[in-house]
Coordinates of C-alpha atoms in Angstrom, one line a residue:
Chain A
M118 CA 143.7 22.0 178.1
T119 CA 146.2 19.8 179.9
R120 CA 143.8 16.9 179.9
R121 CA 144.2 16.6 176.0
Y122 CA 147.3 14.7 176.5
D123 CA 145.8 12.2 178.9
P124 CA 146.4 8.7 177.6
L125 CA 142.7 8.1 177.9
T126 CA 142.0 11.2 175.9
L127 CA 138.4 12.1 176.5
I128 CA 136.1 14.7 175.0
S129 CA 132.7 15.4 176.3
F130 CA 129.6 15.1 174.3
R131 CA 128.9 18.8 174.9
D132 CA 132.4 19.7 173.6
F133 CA 131.8 17.6 170.6
I134 CA 128.6 19.3 169.8
R135 CA 130.1 22.7 170.3
C136 CA 132.9 22.0 167.9
L137 CA 130.5 20.7 165.3
A138 CA 128.5 23.8 165.9
V139 CA 131.5 26.0 165.1
L140 CA 131.8 24.3 161.8
F141 CA 128.2 24.7 160.9
A142 CA 128.3 28.3 161.9
A143 CA 131.4 28.7 159.8
L144 CA 129.7 27.2 156.9
S145 CA 126.6 29.4 157.1
L146 CA 128.7 32.5 157.2
T147 CA 130.6 31.6 154.1
P148 CA 128.2 31.1 151.3
T149 CA 131.0 31.2 148.8
A150 CA 131.9 27.6 149.9
W151 CA 128.9 26.5 147.9
A152 CA 128.2 26.4 144.2
A153 CA 126.1 29.2 142.9
A154 CA 122.4 28.8 143.7
G155 CA 120.1 27.0 141.2
D156 CA 117.4 28.4 139.0
V157 CA 114.1 28.8 141.1
E158 CA 111.7 28.9 138.0
A159 CA 113.3 25.8 136.5
G160 CA 113.0 24.2 139.9
R161 CA 109.2 25.1 140.1
A162 CA 108.6 23.4 136.7
R163 CA 110.6 20.3 137.8
A164 CA 108.8 20.1 141.2
Q165 CA 105.4 19.4 139.6
T166 CA 105.9 15.6 140.2
C167 CA 106.8 16.1 143.8
M168 CA 103.7 18.0 144.7
V169 CA 101.5 15.0 144.9
C170 CA 103.1 13.9 148.0
H171 CA 105.1 17.0 149.3
G172 CA 102.0 19.4 148.9
A173 CA 101.4 22.2 146.4
Q174 CA 103.5 24.6 148.3
G175 CA 106.0 22.2 149.7
I176 CA 103.8 21.7 152.7
S177 CA 102.9 18.1 153.0
Q178 CA 99.4 16.7 154.0
M179 CA 100.5 13.2 153.9
S180 CA 101.6 11.1 156.8
G181 CA 105.3 10.2 156.7
V182 CA 106.1 12.8 154.0
P183 CA 108.2 15.7 155.1
H184 CA 107.6 19.4 154.5
L185 CA 110.1 20.7 152.1
A186 CA 109.1 24.3 152.0
G187 CA 111.6 26.8 153.5
N188 CA 114.2 24.2 154.2
G189 CA 117.9 24.9 153.4
D190 CA 119.1 24.7 149.8
Q191 CA 122.3 22.8 150.6
F192 CA 120.4 20.4 153.0
L193 CA 117.8 19.6 150.3
Q194 CA 120.4 19.1 147.7
W195 CA 122.5 16.7 149.7
Q196 CA 119.4 14.6 150.5
L197 CA 118.5 14.3 146.9
V198 CA 122.1 13.3 146.1
F199 CA 121.9 10.6 148.8
Y200 CA 118.6 9.2 147.6
R201 CA 119.9 9.2 144.0
S202 CA 123.1 7.2 145.1
G203 CA 121.2 5.0 147.4
R204 CA 123.1 6.1 150.5
R205 CA 119.7 7.3 151.9
Q206 CA 117.1 4.4 151.5
N207 CA 113.5 5.0 150.7
P208 CA 111.8 3.1 147.7
V209 CA 109.8 6.1 146.5
M210 CA 112.5 8.7 146.7
N211 CA 115.2 6.4 145.4
A212 CA 113.1 5.7 142.3
L213 CA 112.3 9.4 141.8
A214 CA 115.9 10.6 142.4
T215 CA 117.5 8.3 139.9
N216 CA 116.3 10.5 137.0
L217 CA 117.4 13.7 138.5
T218 CA 120.3 15.5 136.9
D219 CA 122.8 17.6 139.0
A220 CA 121.1 20.7 137.5
D221 CA 117.7 19.4 138.5
I222 CA 118.9 18.9 142.0
R223 CA 120.4 22.5 142.2
N224 CA 117.2 23.9 140.8
L225 CA 114.9 21.9 143.0
G226 CA 117.0 22.8 146.1
A227 CA 116.6 26.5 145.2
Y228 CA 113.0 26.3 144.5
F229 CA 111.9 24.6 147.7
A230 CA 114.2 26.7 149.7
S231 CA 112.5 29.8 148.3
L232 CA 109.0 28.7 149.4
P233 CA 107.6 30.1 152.7
P234 CA 108.0 27.6 155.5
P235 CA 104.9 26.1 157.3
G236 CA 103.0 28.9 159.3
T237 CA 101.2 26.6 161.6
S238 CA 102.0 23.5 163.4
P239 CA 100.9 20.2 161.9
V240 CA 99.7 19.1 165.5
A241 CA 96.2 20.2 166.2
N242 CA 96.0 19.4 169.8
P243 CA 99.5 19.3 171.2
D244 CA 100.1 17.4 174.5
A245 CA 101.6 19.9 176.7
G246 CA 103.4 17.4 178.9
L247 CA 105.2 15.9 175.9
V248 CA 106.0 19.2 174.5
A249 CA 107.8 20.2 177.7
Q250 CA 109.6 16.8 177.9
G251 CA 110.7 17.2 174.3
Q252 CA 111.9 20.8 174.9
A253 CA 113.9 19.7 178.0
I254 CA 115.7 17.0 175.9
T255 CA 116.5 19.3 173.0
T256 CA 117.9 21.9 175.5
Q257 CA 120.0 19.3 177.4
R258 CA 121.4 17.9 174.1
N259 CA 122.2 21.2 172.5
C260 CA 120.2 20.5 169.3
A261 CA 119.9 24.3 168.7
V262 CA 123.6 24.8 168.3
C263 CA 123.3 23.4 164.7
H264 CA 119.6 23.7 164.0
T265 CA 119.4 27.4 165.5
D266 CA 117.5 28.6 168.5
T267 CA 114.4 28.8 166.5
F268 CA 115.0 25.5 164.8
V269 CA 114.8 27.0 161.4
G270 CA 118.0 25.4 160.4
A271 CA 121.3 26.6 158.8
A272 CA 123.5 25.4 156.0
A273 CA 123.6 21.7 156.2
A274 CA 121.4 21.5 159.3
P275 CA 117.8 21.3 158.3
R276 CA 114.7 23.2 159.5
L277 CA 112.9 21.3 162.1
A278 CA 110.3 23.8 163.3
R279 CA 106.7 22.8 162.5
Q280 CA 107.9 19.7 160.6
R281 CA 105.5 16.8 160.7
P282 CA 106.0 14.9 164.0
E283 CA 105.6 11.4 162.6
Y284 CA 108.3 12.2 160.1
L285 CA 110.6 13.7 162.6
A286 CA 110.3 10.7 164.9
K287 CA 111.0 8.4 161.8
A288 CA 114.1 10.4 160.9
L289 CA 115.5 10.3 164.5
S290 CA 115.1 6.6 164.8
D291 CA 116.7 6.0 161.3
Y292 CA 119.7 8.1 162.5
R293 CA 119.8 6.2 165.8
S294 CA 119.8 2.7 164.1
G295 CA 122.3 3.8 161.5
T296 CA 119.9 3.2 158.6
R297 CA 120.2 6.8 157.6
P298 CA 123.9 7.9 157.4
S299 CA 124.1 11.6 158.4
L300 CA 125.9 14.2 156.2
G301 CA 129.7 14.6 156.3
L302 CA 130.5 14.7 160.0
A303 CA 127.8 12.2 160.9
A304 CA 126.4 14.8 163.2
M305 CA 123.0 13.2 163.7
T306 CA 124.4 9.7 164.3
E307 CA 126.0 11.3 167.2
A308 CA 123.2 13.5 168.4
S309 CA 120.6 10.7 168.2
A310 CA 122.6 8.1 169.9
G311 CA 121.1 7.0 173.3
L312 CA 117.6 8.6 172.7
G313 CA 114.9 6.3 173.9
D314 CA 111.6 5.7 171.9
A315 CA 109.8 7.9 174.4
D316 CA 112.4 10.6 174.1
I317 CA 112.0 10.5 170.3
L318 CA 108.3 11.0 170.4
A319 CA 108.6 13.9 172.9
V320 CA 111.3 15.6 170.9
A321 CA 109.1 15.2 167.7
Q322 CA 106.1 16.7 169.4
F323 CA 108.0 19.7 170.7
L324 CA 109.7 20.4 167.3
A325 CA 106.4 20.0 165.4
T326 CA 105.0 22.7 167.7
V327 CA 107.8 25.2 167.9
P328 CA 106.0 28.6 167.6
Chain B
M180 CA 165.5 28.0 158.3
H181 CA 166.5 24.6 159.7
I182 CA 167.7 26.2 162.9
R183 CA 164.3 27.9 163.3
K184 CA 162.4 24.8 162.8
T185 CA 164.4 23.0 165.5
L186 CA 163.8 25.9 167.9
I187 CA 160.0 25.7 167.4
S188 CA 159.9 22.0 168.1
W189 CA 162.0 22.4 171.2
G190 CA 159.7 25.0 172.5
F191 CA 156.8 22.7 171.6
R192 CA 158.3 19.9 173.6
A193 CA 158.8 22.0 176.6
T194 CA 155.1 23.0 176.5
L195 CA 154.2 19.3 176.3
L196 CA 156.2 18.3 179.3
G197 CA 154.2 21.0 181.2
A198 CA 151.0 19.6 179.7
L199 CA 151.9 16.0 180.7
A200 CA 152.7 17.1 184.2
G201 CA 149.4 18.8 184.5
T202 CA 147.5 15.7 183.2
A203 CA 148.2 13.6 186.2
M204 CA 146.7 16.2 188.5
L205 CA 143.6 16.6 186.4
T206 CA 142.7 12.9 186.3
T207 CA 143.1 12.5 190.0
T208 CA 141.2 15.7 191.0
A209 CA 138.3 15.8 188.6
P210 CA 136.6 12.3 188.8
A211 CA 133.2 14.1 188.5
A212 CA 134.1 15.6 185.3
A213 CA 134.6 12.2 183.7
Q214 CA 130.9 11.4 183.7
G215 CA 129.4 11.6 180.3
L216 CA 132.7 12.0 178.6
K217 CA 133.4 10.4 175.4
S218 CA 136.4 8.2 174.9
Y219 CA 138.6 8.1 171.8
D220 CA 140.6 5.1 172.9
S221 CA 141.8 3.8 169.4
S222 CA 143.7 0.8 170.7
K223 CA 140.8 -1.7 170.3
P224 CA 139.9 -3.7 167.2
S225 CA 136.3 -2.7 167.7
F226 CA 137.5 1.0 167.1
W227 CA 139.3 0.0 163.8
K228 CA 136.4 -2.0 162.4
N229 CA 133.7 0.5 163.3
P230 CA 135.4 3.8 164.1
P231 CA 133.1 6.3 165.6
P232 CA 131.7 8.7 162.9
D233 CA 133.9 11.3 164.4
W234 CA 137.0 9.2 164.6
F235 CA 139.2 12.0 163.2
L236 CA 138.5 14.1 166.3
G237 CA 140.7 11.8 168.4
D238 CA 143.2 13.5 170.6
E239 CA 141.7 16.9 170.0
T240 CA 143.5 19.9 171.5
Q241 CA 142.1 22.9 173.2
A242 CA 143.6 25.2 170.6
Q243 CA 142.4 23.1 167.7
K244 CA 139.0 22.6 169.1
G245 CA 136.1 23.2 166.7
L246 CA 137.9 22.2 163.5
A247 CA 136.4 19.7 161.4
P248 CA 136.5 18.6 157.8
P249 CA 134.4 21.0 155.7
V250 CA 131.3 19.7 153.8
G251 CA 131.7 20.2 150.0
P252 CA 129.0 21.2 147.4
A253 CA 126.3 18.5 146.9
T254 CA 126.8 18.4 143.2
P255 CA 129.8 18.9 141.0
T256 CA 130.4 22.6 140.1
P257 CA 128.9 23.6 136.7
L258 CA 131.1 24.3 133.8
A259 CA 130.5 28.0 133.7
E260 CA 131.3 28.4 137.4
L261 CA 134.5 26.3 137.0
E262 CA 135.7 28.6 134.2
T263 CA 135.1 31.7 136.6
N264 CA 137.0 29.9 139.3
L265 CA 140.0 29.2 137.0
K266 CA 140.4 32.9 136.3
N267 CA 141.7 33.2 139.8
I268 CA 144.4 30.6 139.5
K269 CA 147.9 31.9 139.3
L270 CA 150.6 30.0 137.3
P271 CA 154.0 30.9 136.2
A272 CA 154.4 32.8 132.9
G273 CA 153.5 30.9 129.8
F274 CA 151.3 28.4 131.6
K275 CA 147.6 28.2 131.1
I276 CA 144.9 26.2 133.0
E277 CA 141.4 25.2 131.5
V278 CA 138.6 22.8 132.3
Y279 CA 139.3 19.4 130.8
A280 CA 136.2 17.7 132.1
S281 CA 133.4 18.5 134.6
G282 CA 130.7 16.6 136.3
L283 CA 132.8 13.8 138.0
P284 CA 131.6 13.9 141.7
E285 CA 134.6 13.5 144.1
A286 CA 137.2 12.8 141.3
R287 CA 140.3 11.3 142.7
Q288 CA 143.3 9.3 141.1
M289 CA 143.5 9.3 137.2
A290 CA 145.1 6.8 134.8
W291 CA 145.3 6.5 131.1
G292 CA 144.0 3.6 129.1
A293 CA 146.1 2.5 126.1
N294 CA 143.7 3.9 123.7
G295 CA 143.4 7.3 125.3
T296 CA 140.5 6.8 127.7
L297 CA 141.1 8.7 131.0
F298 CA 139.9 6.6 134.0
V299 CA 139.1 8.4 137.3
G300 CA 138.4 7.1 140.6
S301 CA 136.2 8.9 143.4
F302 CA 136.0 9.1 147.2
G303 CA 132.5 8.7 148.8
A304 CA 130.7 8.8 145.6
T305 CA 131.5 5.0 145.0
N306 CA 132.1 5.7 141.3
V307 CA 134.7 5.0 138.6
Y308 CA 134.4 7.3 135.6
A309 CA 135.8 7.2 132.1
V310 CA 136.5 10.3 130.0
T311 CA 136.4 9.5 126.4
N312 CA 136.9 11.5 123.2
A313 CA 134.4 10.6 120.5
N314 CA 134.3 12.7 117.3
G315 CA 136.2 15.4 118.9
K316 CA 133.8 15.6 121.8
R317 CA 134.8 14.9 125.4
E318 CA 132.3 12.7 127.2
V319 CA 132.1 11.6 130.9
K320 CA 130.7 8.2 131.7
T321 CA 130.2 6.5 135.1
I322 CA 131.4 3.0 134.4
L323 CA 131.5 1.5 137.8
K324 CA 129.1 2.2 140.8
G325 CA 128.8 1.0 144.4
L326 CA 132.5 0.5 145.2
T327 CA 133.7 1.4 148.7
M328 CA 136.0 4.4 148.3
P329 CA 137.5 3.5 144.9
T330 CA 140.0 6.3 145.1
G331 CA 143.0 4.4 143.5
L332 CA 143.2 3.0 139.9
A333 CA 145.8 1.9 137.4
F334 CA 145.8 0.5 133.8
R335 CA 148.0 -2.3 132.5
N336 CA 147.8 -4.7 129.5
G337 CA 144.4 -3.6 128.5
A338 CA 142.9 -4.1 132.1
L339 CA 141.6 -1.4 134.6
Y340 CA 142.8 -2.1 138.1
V341 CA 140.7 -0.5 140.8
I342 CA 141.4 -0.6 144.5
A343 CA 138.4 -0.4 146.8
I344 CA 139.6 -0.5 150.5
D345 CA 140.4 -4.2 150.8
K346 CA 140.3 -5.5 147.2
L347 CA 142.4 -5.0 144.3
L348 CA 140.1 -5.7 141.3
R349 CA 141.0 -6.2 137.6
Y350 CA 138.6 -5.4 134.8
D351 CA 139.9 -6.9 131.6
N352 CA 139.7 -5.3 128.2
A353 CA 138.2 -2.3 129.9
E354 CA 138.3 0.3 127.1
A355 CA 136.3 -1.9 124.8
N356 CA 133.7 -2.4 127.5
L357 CA 133.0 1.0 129.0
D358 CA 129.3 0.6 128.7
H359 CA 129.2 -3.0 130.1
M360 CA 132.2 -3.4 132.4
P361 CA 133.0 -7.1 132.8
K362 CA 132.9 -8.9 136.3
P363 CA 136.1 -8.1 138.0
V364 CA 138.9 -10.6 138.9
V365 CA 140.0 -10.2 142.5
V366 CA 143.9 -9.9 142.2
Y367 CA 144.7 -9.3 145.8
D368 CA 142.6 -9.1 148.9
D369 CA 144.9 -9.7 151.9
M370 CA 144.1 -6.4 153.1
P371 CA 142.1 -5.1 156.1
S372 CA 138.6 -3.7 155.7
Y373 CA 139.2 -0.5 157.8
V374 CA 137.7 2.4 155.9
A375 CA 139.3 5.1 157.9
H376 CA 142.5 6.0 156.0
G377 CA 141.9 2.7 154.1
W378 CA 141.4 4.7 150.8
K379 CA 144.3 3.9 148.6
Y380 CA 146.5 5.0 145.6
L381 CA 148.0 2.7 143.0
V382 CA 151.4 3.2 141.3
T383 CA 152.7 0.5 138.8
D384 CA 156.3 -0.1 138.2
K385 CA 157.9 -1.1 134.9
D386 CA 157.5 -4.8 135.9
G387 CA 153.8 -4.4 136.6
A388 CA 154.2 -4.5 140.5
M389 CA 151.8 -2.1 142.3
Y390 CA 152.8 0.1 145.1
I391 CA 149.9 0.3 147.6
P392 CA 149.7 2.4 150.8
F393 CA 148.0 1.2 154.0
G394 CA 146.9 4.0 156.4
P395 CA 146.2 3.4 160.1
P396 CA 142.4 3.6 161.0
F397 CA 142.8 6.6 163.2
N398 CA 144.7 9.8 163.8
V399 CA 147.6 8.4 165.8
G400 CA 148.1 5.3 167.8
I401 CA 150.0 2.0 167.7
P402 CA 148.6 0.8 164.5
P403 CA 146.9 -2.7 164.1
T404 CA 149.2 -5.3 162.3
S405 CA 149.1 -5.1 158.6
V406 CA 148.7 -1.2 158.2
S407 CA 151.0 1.8 158.4
Q408 CA 153.1 0.4 155.7
I409 CA 153.6 0.4 151.8
R410 CA 153.4 -2.9 150.0
R411 CA 154.4 -3.8 146.5
V412 CA 151.8 -6.3 145.0
H413 CA 152.8 -8.3 141.9
S414 CA 149.6 -7.9 139.9
D415 CA 150.2 -11.0 137.9
T416 CA 150.9 -13.5 140.9
G417 CA 149.2 -11.7 143.8
L418 CA 152.5 -11.9 145.8
A419 CA 153.2 -9.0 148.0
E420 CA 156.3 -7.5 149.4
L421 CA 156.6 -5.0 152.3
V422 CA 158.6 -2.0 151.0
A423 CA 158.1 0.6 153.8
V424 CA 156.8 0.8 157.4
G425 CA 156.2 3.6 159.8
V426 CA 153.9 5.4 157.3
R427 CA 150.8 7.3 158.2
N428 CA 148.2 8.3 155.6
S429 CA 149.8 8.1 152.1
V430 CA 147.5 8.8 149.1
G431 CA 150.1 9.6 146.4
G432 CA 153.4 8.5 145.0
D433 CA 155.4 7.9 141.9
I434 CA 158.4 6.2 140.5
D435 CA 161.5 8.3 139.8
P436 CA 162.3 7.9 136.2
R437 CA 166.0 8.5 137.0
S438 CA 166.3 5.7 139.5
G439 CA 163.3 3.5 139.5
D440 CA 162.8 4.3 143.2
Y441 CA 159.4 4.9 144.8
W442 CA 158.7 8.3 146.3
F443 CA 155.5 9.1 148.3
T444 CA 153.7 11.8 150.0
E445 CA 152.4 11.4 153.5
N446 CA 149.8 13.3 155.6
A447 CA 151.1 13.8 159.2
R448 CA 148.8 13.4 162.1
D449 CA 146.4 16.0 163.3
W450 CA 145.5 17.7 166.5
I451 CA 149.0 18.9 167.5
S452 CA 148.8 22.6 166.3
D453 CA 148.1 24.7 163.3
D454 CA 151.8 24.6 162.3
L455 CA 152.8 21.1 163.5
P456 CA 153.7 18.6 162.3
S457 CA 154.7 19.1 158.7
D458 CA 153.3 16.8 156.0
K459 CA 156.1 14.9 154.0
L460 CA 157.7 13.9 150.9
N461 CA 159.5 10.6 151.3
H462 CA 161.9 8.5 149.3
I463 CA 162.3 4.7 149.6
S464 CA 166.0 4.2 149.0
R465 CA 166.2 0.8 150.7
L466 CA 163.4 -1.8 151.1
G467 CA 161.9 -2.0 154.6
Q468 CA 162.8 1.6 155.8
H469 CA 160.7 2.9 158.8
F470 CA 159.4 6.5 158.3
G471 CA 158.7 7.2 161.8
Y472 CA 154.9 6.9 162.4
P473 CA 153.7 7.0 165.1
Y474 CA 156.8 7.6 167.1
C475 CA 158.4 10.6 165.3
H476 CA 156.9 13.2 162.9
Q477 CA 158.5 15.4 160.3
G478 CA 161.9 13.8 161.0
D479 CA 162.4 15.7 164.3
L480 CA 159.3 15.8 166.4
P481 CA 158.8 12.9 168.8
D482 CA 155.0 12.2 169.3
P483 CA 153.8 13.7 172.6
K484 CA 152.1 10.4 173.5
F485 CA 153.6 7.7 171.3
A486 CA 157.2 8.4 171.1
M487 CA 157.6 6.0 174.0
G488 CA 161.3 6.5 174.2
H489 CA 162.1 6.3 170.6
S490 CA 164.2 9.1 169.1
C491 CA 163.9 10.6 165.6
S492 CA 167.3 9.5 164.6
E493 CA 166.1 5.9 164.4
F494 CA 163.9 6.6 161.4
T495 CA 164.2 7.6 157.7
P496 CA 163.7 11.4 157.6
P497 CA 161.6 13.0 154.9
V498 CA 163.3 14.3 151.7
V499 CA 161.4 17.6 152.4
N500 CA 158.9 18.8 154.9
L501 CA 156.0 20.2 152.7
G502 CA 154.2 22.2 155.4
A503 CA 151.6 21.6 158.1
H504 CA 148.1 20.6 157.1
V505 CA 148.8 21.1 153.4
A506 CA 147.6 17.5 152.7
P507 CA 149.9 16.3 149.9
L508 CA 148.0 13.6 147.8
G509 CA 148.7 12.6 144.2
M510 CA 152.3 13.4 142.8
K511 CA 154.1 12.9 139.5
F512 CA 157.7 13.4 138.2
Y513 CA 157.6 15.5 135.2
N514 CA 159.1 13.7 132.2
G515 CA 157.0 15.3 129.5
A516 CA 158.2 17.4 126.5
M517 CA 155.9 20.4 126.8
F518 CA 157.1 22.3 129.9
P519 CA 160.5 24.2 129.8
A520 CA 163.6 22.1 130.3
E521 CA 164.1 23.2 133.9
Y522 CA 161.0 21.2 134.8
K523 CA 162.5 17.8 133.7
N524 CA 162.3 15.3 136.6
N525 CA 160.8 17.9 139.0
I526 CA 158.0 16.6 141.1
F527 CA 154.5 18.0 141.0
V528 CA 152.3 17.4 144.1
A529 CA 148.6 18.2 144.4
F530 CA 148.0 19.8 147.9
H531 CA 144.4 18.9 148.9
G532 CA 144.4 21.5 151.7
S533 CA 143.7 21.8 155.4
W534 CA 140.7 21.1 157.7
N535 CA 142.6 20.8 161.0
R536 CA 144.0 24.4 160.9
H537 CA 142.3 27.7 161.7
Q538 CA 143.6 29.3 158.4
Y539 CA 143.4 26.7 155.7
Q540 CA 146.5 26.3 153.5
G541 CA 147.3 24.0 150.6
A542 CA 144.7 23.6 147.8
R543 CA 147.4 24.3 145.3
I544 CA 150.0 22.5 143.2
E545 CA 153.6 22.5 144.5
R546 CA 156.8 22.1 142.4
I547 CA 159.7 20.3 144.0
V548 CA 163.2 20.2 142.5
V549 CA 165.4 17.5 144.0
D550 CA 168.3 15.3 143.1
A551 CA 167.6 11.6 142.4
D552 CA 169.3 10.7 145.8
G553 CA 167.0 13.1 147.7
K554 CA 169.6 15.8 148.2
N555 CA 169.1 19.6 147.6
P556 CA 165.4 19.8 147.7
H557 CA 163.8 23.1 146.8
Q558 CA 160.1 23.7 147.0
E559 CA 157.9 26.4 145.4
I560 CA 154.2 27.1 144.5
F561 CA 153.3 26.2 140.9
A562 CA 149.5 26.7 140.8
Q563 CA 147.3 28.3 143.4
G564 CA 144.1 30.2 143.9
W565 CA 141.6 27.5 144.9
L566 CA 141.6 28.8 148.5
T567 CA 138.9 31.5 148.6
G568 CA 138.6 32.3 152.2
K569 CA 139.9 31.5 155.7
Q570 CA 138.1 28.2 155.6
D571 CA 136.8 28.1 152.1
Y572 CA 137.6 26.4 148.9
S573 CA 136.5 26.7 145.3
G574 CA 138.3 23.5 144.6
R575 CA 140.8 21.0 146.1
P576 CA 143.4 19.4 143.8
D577 CA 144.0 15.8 144.7
D578 CA 145.8 14.1 141.8
I579 CA 148.1 14.8 138.9
L580 CA 148.5 13.1 135.6
L581 CA 150.6 13.8 132.6
A582 CA 149.2 13.6 129.1
A583 CA 150.9 12.2 126.0
D584 CA 151.6 15.9 124.8
G585 CA 153.4 16.7 128.0
S586 CA 150.4 18.8 129.4
M587 CA 149.3 18.1 133.0
L588 CA 145.9 17.0 134.2
V589 CA 144.8 17.8 137.6
S590 CA 141.7 16.2 139.4
D591 CA 139.6 18.2 142.0
D592 CA 137.2 16.2 144.2
W593 CA 135.6 19.4 145.7
A594 CA 134.5 20.7 142.4
G595 CA 134.2 17.3 140.7
A596 CA 136.3 18.3 137.8
I597 CA 139.6 17.7 135.9
Y598 CA 141.8 20.6 134.7
R599 CA 144.4 20.7 132.0
I600 CA 147.6 22.9 132.5
S601 CA 149.6 23.5 129.3
Y602 CA 152.7 25.6 128.4
A603 CA 153.4 27.7 125.3
K604 CA 156.2 30.2 124.8

């Protein structure tokens, strides 16, 4: 407590993560903070154009395209808002999102959040060494405090479990380089700083194979 | 009331002395703990230009730990839900609140065009909106996109002025060109590009000079040159005067119709405690007054780290301390004809509400009754009900504007909406 008034005020990375975790926990416990959920059926109808890439049930079979099924409503909505405004850059998604209305975004968020998440890992033959290394890094860096112990995500922090590994790796390097600004508190800019390329591959392999 | 406040701040100072004494011990005895620690040294230009994403967490305290700005809804609140929310807003008898416009993400300062267009700035959404009335139907248009934090705007001689961090832009003949806004003329750009607390508010006086606040790019510290001040920029010539110094983050002000003086709201530093220091309402009675930041807060609380021997009596005290972490933003003197006579020349302030407090407060509209010389201030709640839980909002008021009929418009950047408050006997 006393060190808080030290002229060289310091706060550890661990403390920082914990304090963000409290915020995310608070958000997930207070659903009234959010606008009412969108319309799942309207979302299903609007999602027909998304299936080509994101898969029939929101489970992608395409390299570089993330699964959407079972991810958080708020997370999905924010990402669509970011693509629409250009704050998150991807030529395909930017073009698609410009035509989305606010109601579309709420409905799409509700729809993809309602789908069952991937039941199996996208990695056929996981590299046990890489998995162990990735698990060690996520433990050491407290990734679970926001993404939950089972990595299913909560509130603004997305589901990572059984997400496609090449996509996870791209997402992490985008945060690290600053090309993908992170929501609100910039949680991921902070969390990905200092990860090496090899670390990213290991973390992606681990998350993609979380049981 | 005054005595009690003084006691609290003295108790607080005693605790601080203890804390400072302990600090020396801790730094010498725990070198190992310093490994992997994150520094929030805000004294370097690199910090101001590229503040770490969590810059507002500087100088965190043990007791305040874990608090961070809440993430709002991804899209503006739909009309039906806004109407439900407004059922919970409490106002004095005879007043009524309704939705004026919806679907304006992160709506901030508002200004009227000469022909009745309502212009609205925004925060991170990068947009400027126009709310128009065509054939009795109200319509919201996004007229400008891609500006950096275009929170502040003003209208004068047919032109829309928008301030986006380090540029004051003028869009000529704006109301006739809402669908194709002209290329802007840069009126004034002698401003630093710091984004943190660099979002601004514009108030025009009768001569067309614009009052512009400059916040420091961090929570607390010795500010870089050229910030922590309020300037008055002559929009015709681009000449700028320094009107106040020692100001932290001010995002609201207005000119007193009684005296022509500029009054402004000011958000106090964070990370002292839930109840300290208070946010302020200030009055510039003399050019060049110093309002205390970073040395002294709320008129009587020397900063634990940056007081550096200064005493609070050296600085201009606030007219009134509005409360801790209430976040006073936009304000207006009431000079309309609709509200009862006792509201004449009262100040209405939009309280945006807390983030650096365990139990949020604010998210309401406050009424301040005060003499033109700043004497006899009295403060009371005018409209409340947007606080829906311990750390939960259904909306966050951030600016106030009076309409020609004397009714009051309120912008809300959480819900992305504008409300109208009117009075009938």
